[in-house]
Amino acid sequence: MGDQERSERSGAEGQRERNPDNLFDRDDPRQSPELAEDVAFKLFVAGWFFLPWLWLMNVVYFRELLVGGRLPPKAKTYVLSSGFFFVVSAVAIVVWAIVYNV
């Protein structure tokens, strides 16, 4: 195989058209419902280790799928729970800051 054939072939393989309507893209960790559920669960659990910003990240990461109604039901539960617990923890931190630092 010559250099020209190799470069043409690698150029064609490297240029894959992206469909903007397909949120489960191949290069995206949200590529499959099973993987989306796994990532949502891991971020939800990680938030319990005094990392509430991961709950916010979970909501922001899956917002397009959540709003579009394309998020699997179990992953939706994790994402909505993450949002709830982020708000609760943020309120608790703000109240603590006001009570003990003002």
JSON list of C-alpha atoms in Angstrom, two decimals:
[
{"chain": "A", "resi": 1, "resn": "MET", "atom": "CA", "xyz": [0.00, 0.00, 0.00]},
{"chain": "A", "resi": 2, "resn": "GLY", "atom": "CA", "xyz": [1.44, 3.33, -1.04]},
{"chain": "A", "resi": 3, "resn": "ASP", "atom": "CA", "xyz": [1.68, 6.49, 1.00]},
{"chain": "A", "resi": 4, "resn": "GLN", "atom": "CA", "xyz": [-1.00, 8.20, -1.07]},
{"chain": "A", "resi": 5, "resn": "GLU", "atom": "CA", "xyz": [-3.47, 5.33, -0.60]},
{"chain": "A", "resi": 6, "resn": "ARG", "atom": "CA", "xyz": [-2.75, 5.31, 3.13]},
{"chain": "A", "resi": 7, "resn": "SER", "atom": "CA", "xyz": [-3.33, 9.04, 3.50]},
{"chain": "A", "resi": 8, "resn": "GLU", "atom": "CA", "xyz": [-6.56, 8.91, 1.47]},
{"chain": "A", "resi": 9, "resn": "ARG", "atom": "CA", "xyz": [-7.81, 6.00, 3.52]},
{"chain": "A", "resi": 10, "resn": "SER", "atom": "CA", "xyz": [-6.91, 7.51, 6.89]},
{"chain": "A", "resi": 11, "resn": "GLY", "atom": "CA", "xyz": [-8.43, 10.83, 5.81]},
{"chain": "A", "resi": 12, "resn": "ALA", "atom": "CA", "xyz": [-11.73, 9.16, 4.96]},
{"chain": "A", "resi": 13, "resn": "GLU", "atom": "CA", "xyz": [-11.77, 7.20, 8.21]},
{"chain": "A", "resi": 14, "resn": "GLY", "atom": "CA", "xyz": [-10.80, 10.22, 10.29]},
{"chain": "A", "resi": 15, "resn": "GLN", "atom": "CA", "xyz": [-13.60, 12.38, 8.89]},
{"chain": "A", "resi": 16, "resn": "ARG", "atom": "CA", "xyz": [-16.83, 11.02, 10.22]},
{"chain": "A", "resi": 17, "resn": "GLU", "atom": "CA", "xyz": [-19.91, 13.15, 9.83]},
{"chain": "A", "resi": 18, "resn": "ARG", "atom": "CA", "xyz": [-21.59, 14.04, 13.08]},
{"chain": "A", "resi": 19, "resn": "ASN", "atom": "CA", "xyz": [-25.32, 14.14, 13.38]},
{"chain": "A", "resi": 20, "resn": "PRO", "atom": "CA", "xyz": [-26.29, 17.02, 15.69]},
{"chain": "A", "resi": 21, "resn": "ASP", "atom": "CA", "xyz": [-29.58, 15.28, 16.50]},
{"chain": "A", "resi": 22, "resn": "ASN", "atom": "CA", "xyz": [-27.80, 12.17, 17.78]},
{"chain": "A", "resi": 23, "resn": "LEU", "atom": "CA", "xyz": [-26.81, 12.94, 21.36]},
{"chain": "A", "resi": 24, "resn": "PHE", "atom": "CA", "xyz": [-25.57, 9.37, 21.82]},
{"chain": "A", "resi": 25, "resn": "ASP", "atom": "CA", "xyz": [-22.53, 10.04, 19.64]},
{"chain": "A", "resi": 26, "resn": "ARG", "atom": "CA", "xyz": [-19.69, 7.56, 19.36]},
{"chain": "A", "resi": 27, "resn": "ASP", "atom": "CA", "xyz": [-17.09, 9.92, 20.83]},
{"chain": "A", "resi": 28, "resn": "ASP", "atom": "CA", "xyz": [-19.38, 10.92, 23.68]},
{"chain": "A", "resi": 29, "resn": "PRO", "atom": "CA", "xyz": [-19.43, 8.98, 26.96]},
{"chain": "A", "resi": 30, "resn": "ARG", "atom": "CA", "xyz": [-23.22, 9.28, 26.76]},
{"chain": "A", "resi": 31, "resn": "GLN", "atom": "CA", "xyz": [-23.12, 7.07, 23.66]},
{"chain": "A", "resi": 32, "resn": "SER", "atom": "CA", "xyz": [-25.46, 4.39, 24.96]},
{"chain": "A", "resi": 33, "resn": "PRO", "atom": "CA", "xyz": [-28.24, 4.26, 27.52]},
{"chain": "A", "resi": 34, "resn": "GLU", "atom": "CA", "xyz": [-26.29, 1.71, 29.57]},
{"chain": "A", "resi": 35, "resn": "LEU", "atom": "CA", "xyz": [-23.20, 3.90, 29.67]},
{"chain": "A", "resi": 36, "resn": "ALA", "atom": "CA", "xyz": [-25.27, 7.00, 30.47]},
{"chain": "A", "resi": 37, "resn": "GLU", "atom": "CA", "xyz": [-26.82, 5.14, 33.41]},
{"chain": "A", "resi": 38, "resn": "ASP", "atom": "CA", "xyz": [-23.40, 4.00, 34.61]},
{"chain": "A", "resi": 39, "resn": "VAL", "atom": "CA", "xyz": [-21.88, 7.50, 34.46]},
{"chain": "A", "resi": 40, "resn": "ALA", "atom": "CA", "xyz": [-24.92, 9.08, 36.15]},
{"chain": "A", "resi": 41, "resn": "PHE", "atom": "CA", "xyz": [-24.74, 6.50, 38.95]},
{"chain": "A", "resi": 42, "resn": "LYS", "atom": "CA", "xyz": [-21.00, 6.99, 39.50]},
{"chain": "A", "resi": 43, "resn": "LEU", "atom": "CA", "xyz": [-21.36, 10.78, 39.70]},
{"chain": "A", "resi": 44, "resn": "PHE", "atom": "CA", "xyz": [-24.32, 10.43, 42.08]},
{"chain": "A", "resi": 45, "resn": "VAL", "atom": "CA", "xyz": [-22.40, 8.13, 44.44]},
{"chain": "A", "resi": 46, "resn": "ALA", "atom": "CA", "xyz": [-19.22, 10.25, 44.24]},
{"chain": "A", "resi": 47, "resn": "GLY", "atom": "CA", "xyz": [-21.24, 13.25, 45.42]},
{"chain": "A", "resi": 48, "resn": "TRP", "atom": "CA", "xyz": [-21.79, 11.55, 48.77]},
{"chain": "A", "resi": 49, "resn": "PHE", "atom": "CA", "xyz": [-18.05, 11.67, 49.50]},
{"chain": "A", "resi": 50, "resn": "PHE", "atom": "CA", "xyz": [-18.23, 15.38, 50.37]},
{"chain": "A", "resi": 51, "resn": "LEU", "atom": "CA", "xyz": [-18.03, 16.35, 46.70]},
{"chain": "A", "resi": 52, "resn": "PRO", "atom": "CA", "xyz": [-21.42, 17.97, 46.06]},
{"chain": "A", "resi": 53, "resn": "TRP", "atom": "CA", "xyz": [-20.10, 19.77, 42.98]},
{"chain": "A", "resi": 54, "resn": "LEU", "atom": "CA", "xyz": [-20.17, 16.36, 41.27]},
{"chain": "A", "resi": 55, "resn": "TRP", "atom": "CA", "xyz": [-23.95, 16.37, 41.70]},
{"chain": "A", "resi": 56, "resn": "LEU", "atom": "CA", "xyz": [-24.06, 19.67, 39.83]},
{"chain": "A", "resi": 57, "resn": "MET", "atom": "CA", "xyz": [-21.75, 18.27, 37.18]},
{"chain": "A", "resi": 58, "resn": "ASN", "atom": "CA", "xyz": [-24.10, 15.28, 36.78]},
{"chain": "A", "resi": 59, "resn": "VAL", "atom": "CA", "xyz": [-27.06, 17.57, 36.11]},
{"chain": "A", "resi": 60, "resn": "VAL", "atom": "CA", "xyz": [-25.14, 19.82, 33.73]},
{"chain": "A", "resi": 61, "resn": "TYR", "atom": "CA", "xyz": [-23.60, 16.88, 31.86]},
{"chain": "A", "resi": 62, "resn": "PHE", "atom": "CA", "xyz": [-26.95, 15.21, 31.19]},
{"chain": "A", "resi": 63, "resn": "ARG", "atom": "CA", "xyz": [-29.09, 18.36, 30.79]},
{"chain": "A", "resi": 64, "resn": "GLU", "atom": "CA", "xyz": [-29.65, 17.93, 27.03]},
{"chain": "A", "resi": 65, "resn": "LEU", "atom": "CA", "xyz": [-30.83, 14.37, 27.42]},
{"chain": "A", "resi": 66, "resn": "LEU", "atom": "CA", "xyz": [-32.90, 15.24, 30.49]},
{"chain": "A", "resi": 67, "resn": "VAL", "atom": "CA", "xyz": [-34.70, 18.14, 28.80]},
{"chain": "A", "resi": 68, "resn": "GLY", "atom": "CA", "xyz": [-35.16, 16.20, 25.57]},
{"chain": "A", "resi": 69, "resn": "GLY", "atom": "CA", "xyz": [-36.69, 13.23, 27.40]},
{"chain": "A", "resi": 70, "resn": "ARG", "atom": "CA", "xyz": [-34.09, 10.84, 25.98]},
{"chain": "A", "resi": 71, "resn": "LEU", "atom": "CA", "xyz": [-32.44, 9.91, 29.25]},
{"chain": "A", "resi": 72, "resn": "PRO", "atom": "CA", "xyz": [-33.05, 6.32, 30.42]},
{"chain": "A", "resi": 73, "resn": "PRO", "atom": "CA", "xyz": [-35.44, 6.16, 33.42]},
{"chain": "A", "resi": 74, "resn": "LYS", "atom": "CA", "xyz": [-32.87, 4.91, 35.91]},
{"chain": "A", "resi": 75, "resn": "ALA", "atom": "CA", "xyz": [-30.30, 7.51, 34.84]},
{"chain": "A", "resi": 76, "resn": "LYS", "atom": "CA", "xyz": [-33.02, 10.16, 35.07]},
{"chain": "A", "resi": 77, "resn": "THR", "atom": "CA", "xyz": [-33.57, 9.19, 38.69]},
{"chain": "A", "resi": 78, "resn": "TYR", "atom": "CA", "xyz": [-29.85, 9.60, 39.46]},
{"chain": "A", "resi": 79, "resn": "VAL", "atom": "CA", "xyz": [-29.64, 12.95, 37.66]},
{"chain": "A", "resi": 80, "resn": "LEU", "atom": "CA", "xyz": [-32.74, 14.40, 39.33]},
{"chain": "A", "resi": 81, "resn": "SER", "atom": "CA", "xyz": [-31.58, 13.14, 42.73]},
{"chain": "A", "resi": 82, "resn": "SER", "atom": "CA", "xyz": [-28.19, 14.72, 42.10]},
{"chain": "A", "resi": 83, "resn": "GLY", "atom": "CA", "xyz": [-29.88, 18.04, 41.39]},
{"chain": "A", "resi": 84, "resn": "PHE", "atom": "CA", "xyz": [-31.96, 17.82, 44.56]},
{"chain": "A", "resi": 85, "resn": "PHE", "atom": "CA", "xyz": [-29.02, 16.93, 46.80]},
{"chain": "A", "resi": 86, "resn": "PHE", "atom": "CA", "xyz": [-26.84, 19.63, 45.22]},
{"chain": "A", "resi": 87, "resn": "VAL", "atom": "CA", "xyz": [-29.45, 22.28, 46.06]},
{"chain": "A", "resi": 88, "resn": "VAL", "atom": "CA", "xyz": [-29.80, 20.95, 49.62]},
{"chain": "A", "resi": 89, "resn": "SER", "atom": "CA", "xyz": [-26.03, 20.91, 50.16]},
{"chain": "A", "resi": 90, "resn": "ALA", "atom": "CA", "xyz": [-25.60, 24.37, 48.63]},
{"chain": "A", "resi": 91, "resn": "VAL", "atom": "CA", "xyz": [-28.29, 25.79, 50.93]},
{"chain": "A", "resi": 92, "resn": "ALA", "atom": "CA", "xyz": [-26.66, 24.09, 53.92]},
{"chain": "A", "resi": 93, "resn": "ILE", "atom": "CA", "xyz": [-23.25, 25.57, 53.04]},
{"chain": "A", "resi": 94, "resn": "VAL", "atom": "CA", "xyz": [-24.69, 29.06, 52.58]},
{"chain": "A", "resi": 95, "resn": "VAL", "atom": "CA", "xyz": [-26.60, 28.86, 55.87]},
{"chain": "A", "resi": 96, "resn": "TRP", "atom": "CA", "xyz": [-23.48, 27.63, 57.66]},
{"chain": "A", "resi": 97, "resn": "ALA", "atom": "CA", "xyz": [-21.44, 30.48, 56.16]},
{"chain": "A", "resi": 98, "resn": "ILE", "atom": "CA", "xyz": [-24.01, 33.05, 57.24]},
{"chain": "A", "resi": 99, "resn": "VAL", "atom": "CA", "xyz": [-24.44, 31.70, 60.77]},
{"chain": "A", "resi": 100, "resn": "TYR", "atom": "CA", "xyz": [-20.79, 31.15, 61.64]},
{"chain": "A", "resi": 101, "resn": "ASN", "atom": "CA", "xyz": [-18.98, 33.76, 59.57]},
{"chain": "A", "resi": 102, "resn": "VAL", "atom": "CA", "xyz": [-21.18, 36.82, 59.66]}
]
